[in-house]
Amino acid sequence: MDTAIYTGAIVIICGYLMGSLPTAYIMSRLRKGVDIREVGTRNMGAMNVIYSIGIAEGILVLLIDVAKGAAAVLLARSLGMPPIIEFSAGAAAVLGHGFPVFLKFRGGRGGATAIGVLVFLMPWVLAVGLPLFGIVLLITRFPTFSYSWLSPV
């Protein structure tokens, strides 16, 4: 029993550390030599990278951020952890994205990382949420506003 508790704690810590990987910051430093937290919307996320650095770079950041959340859940699942540990590891990844230990706890909003968590914990939410996002985006042309409609889902 003690081993399972320690393993669960380590999985949650690993989830946080995966989420803390500052992909938008790294991409903006490598491609333009700027701190993404100081340009554009000042948010450390894929949309700001798209606006400030480039579309290809932003899409790569988006995919990696989604993968961070998915990887945290899959790590717990692959070790046979109970669902509460899967959820906790995913939540830790989202917290890590928002408060990364590597950047003095100043990160992004965690939306893409949360989507990665949802892919494996609640895929039916994405089946409703992503089409809703697309419809609102087509109508408003504002990605951030369109994204906010996913909150009730």
Coordinates of C-alpha atoms in Angstrom, one line a residue:
M1 CA 0.0 0.0 0.0
D2 CA 2.8 2.4 0.9
T3 CA 4.4 1.9 -2.5
A4 CA 1.2 2.9 -4.3
I5 CA 1.0 6.1 -2.3
Y6 CA 4.6 7.0 -3.1
T7 CA 4.1 6.1 -6.8
G8 CA 0.9 8.2 -6.9
A9 CA 2.8 11.2 -5.4
I10 CA 5.7 10.8 -7.8
V11 CA 3.2 10.6 -10.8
I12 CA 1.5 13.9 -9.6
I13 CA 4.9 15.6 -9.2
C14 CA 5.9 14.4 -12.7
G15 CA 2.7 15.8 -14.1
Y16 CA 3.5 19.2 -12.5
L17 CA 7.0 19.1 -14.0
M18 CA 5.7 18.2 -17.4
G19 CA 3.2 21.0 -17.3
S20 CA 6.0 23.4 -16.2
L21 CA 7.9 22.9 -19.4
P22 CA 7.6 26.5 -20.8
T23 CA 7.1 25.6 -24.5
A24 CA 5.9 29.1 -25.6
Y25 CA 8.9 30.7 -23.8
I26 CA 11.4 28.3 -25.3
M27 CA 9.9 28.7 -28.8
S28 CA 9.9 32.5 -28.6
R29 CA 13.5 32.6 -27.3
L30 CA 14.7 30.2 -30.0
R31 CA 12.9 31.8 -33.0
K32 CA 12.9 35.5 -32.2
G33 CA 15.1 35.9 -29.1
V34 CA 12.2 37.5 -27.1
D35 CA 10.4 36.6 -23.9
I36 CA 6.9 35.8 -25.0
R37 CA 5.7 37.1 -21.6
E38 CA 6.8 40.6 -22.7
V39 CA 5.3 40.8 -26.2
G40 CA 1.8 40.7 -27.7
T41 CA -0.8 39.8 -25.1
R42 CA 2.0 38.9 -22.6
N43 CA 0.4 35.5 -22.1
M44 CA 2.6 32.4 -22.3
G45 CA 0.4 30.5 -24.7
A46 CA 0.0 29.2 -28.2
M47 CA -2.2 32.1 -29.3
N48 CA 0.3 34.7 -28.3
V49 CA 3.0 32.7 -30.1
I50 CA 0.9 32.7 -33.2
Y51 CA 0.3 36.5 -33.0
S52 CA 3.8 37.4 -32.0
I53 CA 6.2 34.8 -33.5
G54 CA 4.4 32.9 -36.2
I55 CA 1.7 30.4 -37.1
A56 CA 3.9 27.3 -37.5
E57 CA 5.6 28.0 -34.2
G58 CA 2.3 28.6 -32.5
I59 CA 0.8 25.4 -33.8
L60 CA 3.9 23.5 -32.5
V61 CA 3.5 25.1 -29.1
L62 CA -0.2 24.2 -29.1
L63 CA 0.5 20.5 -29.9
I64 CA 3.2 20.2 -27.3
D65 CA 1.1 21.9 -24.6
V66 CA -1.8 19.5 -25.4
A67 CA 0.7 16.6 -25.2
K68 CA 1.9 17.7 -21.8
G69 CA -1.6 17.2 -20.3
A70 CA -2.1 14.0 -22.2
A71 CA 1.3 12.6 -21.1
A72 CA 0.5 13.3 -17.4
V73 CA -2.7 11.3 -17.6
L74 CA -1.1 8.5 -19.6
L75 CA 1.8 8.2 -17.2
A76 CA -0.6 7.6 -14.4
R77 CA -2.7 5.2 -16.5
S78 CA 0.3 3.2 -17.7
L79 CA 1.3 2.6 -14.1
G80 CA -2.1 1.4 -13.2
M81 CA -3.0 4.3 -10.9
P82 CA -6.6 4.8 -9.9
P83 CA -8.7 7.5 -11.7
I84 CA -8.2 10.0 -8.9
I85 CA -4.4 9.9 -9.5
E86 CA -4.9 10.2 -13.3
F87 CA -7.1 13.3 -12.7
S88 CA -4.6 14.7 -10.1
A89 CA -1.7 14.3 -12.5
G90 CA -3.6 16.0 -15.2
A91 CA -4.6 18.9 -12.9
A92 CA -1.0 19.1 -11.8
A93 CA 0.1 19.5 -15.4
V94 CA -2.4 22.3 -15.9
L95 CA -1.1 24.0 -12.7
G96 CA 2.4 23.5 -13.9
H97 CA 1.6 25.3 -17.1
G98 CA 0.1 28.2 -15.2
F99 CA 2.7 28.3 -12.5
P100 CA 5.9 26.8 -13.9
V101 CA 8.7 26.3 -11.4
F102 CA 11.3 27.0 -14.2
L103 CA 10.0 30.6 -14.8
K104 CA 9.3 31.8 -11.2
F105 CA 5.7 30.6 -11.3
R106 CA 4.6 33.0 -14.1
G107 CA 3.1 31.0 -16.9
G108 CA 0.1 30.7 -19.2
R109 CA -3.5 29.9 -18.8
G110 CA -3.3 26.2 -19.3
G111 CA -6.1 25.8 -21.8
A112 CA -4.2 23.6 -24.3
T113 CA -2.8 21.5 -21.5
A114 CA -6.3 21.1 -20.1
I115 CA -7.5 19.9 -23.5
G116 CA -4.8 17.2 -23.4
V117 CA -6.1 16.1 -20.1
L118 CA -9.7 16.0 -21.3
V119 CA -8.7 13.9 -24.4
F120 CA -8.1 10.9 -22.1
L121 CA -10.3 11.6 -19.0
M122 CA -13.4 13.0 -20.7
P123 CA -13.3 12.6 -24.5
W124 CA -17.1 13.2 -24.7
V125 CA -16.6 16.8 -23.4
L126 CA -14.3 17.5 -26.4
A127 CA -17.0 16.0 -28.7
V128 CA -19.3 18.9 -27.6
G129 CA -16.7 21.6 -26.8
L130 CA -14.6 21.6 -30.0
P131 CA -17.5 22.1 -32.4
L132 CA -18.9 24.8 -30.1
F133 CA -15.5 26.5 -30.2
G134 CA -15.4 26.3 -34.0
I135 CA -18.9 27.7 -34.4
V136 CA -18.2 30.7 -32.0
L137 CA -14.9 31.3 -33.8
L138 CA -16.6 31.4 -37.2
I139 CA -19.1 33.9 -35.9
T140 CA -16.9 36.2 -33.8
R141 CA -13.4 35.7 -35.3
F142 CA -11.9 36.0 -31.8
P143 CA -10.1 32.9 -30.7
T144 CA -9.9 33.9 -27.0
F145 CA -13.6 34.8 -26.8
S146 CA -14.5 31.5 -28.6
Y147 CA -12.3 29.6 -26.1
S148 CA -14.2 31.1 -23.2
W149 CA -17.4 29.5 -24.3
L150 CA -15.9 26.1 -23.4
S151 CA -15.9 27.0 -19.7
P152 CA -19.5 25.8 -19.1
V153 CA -18.9 22.6 -21.0

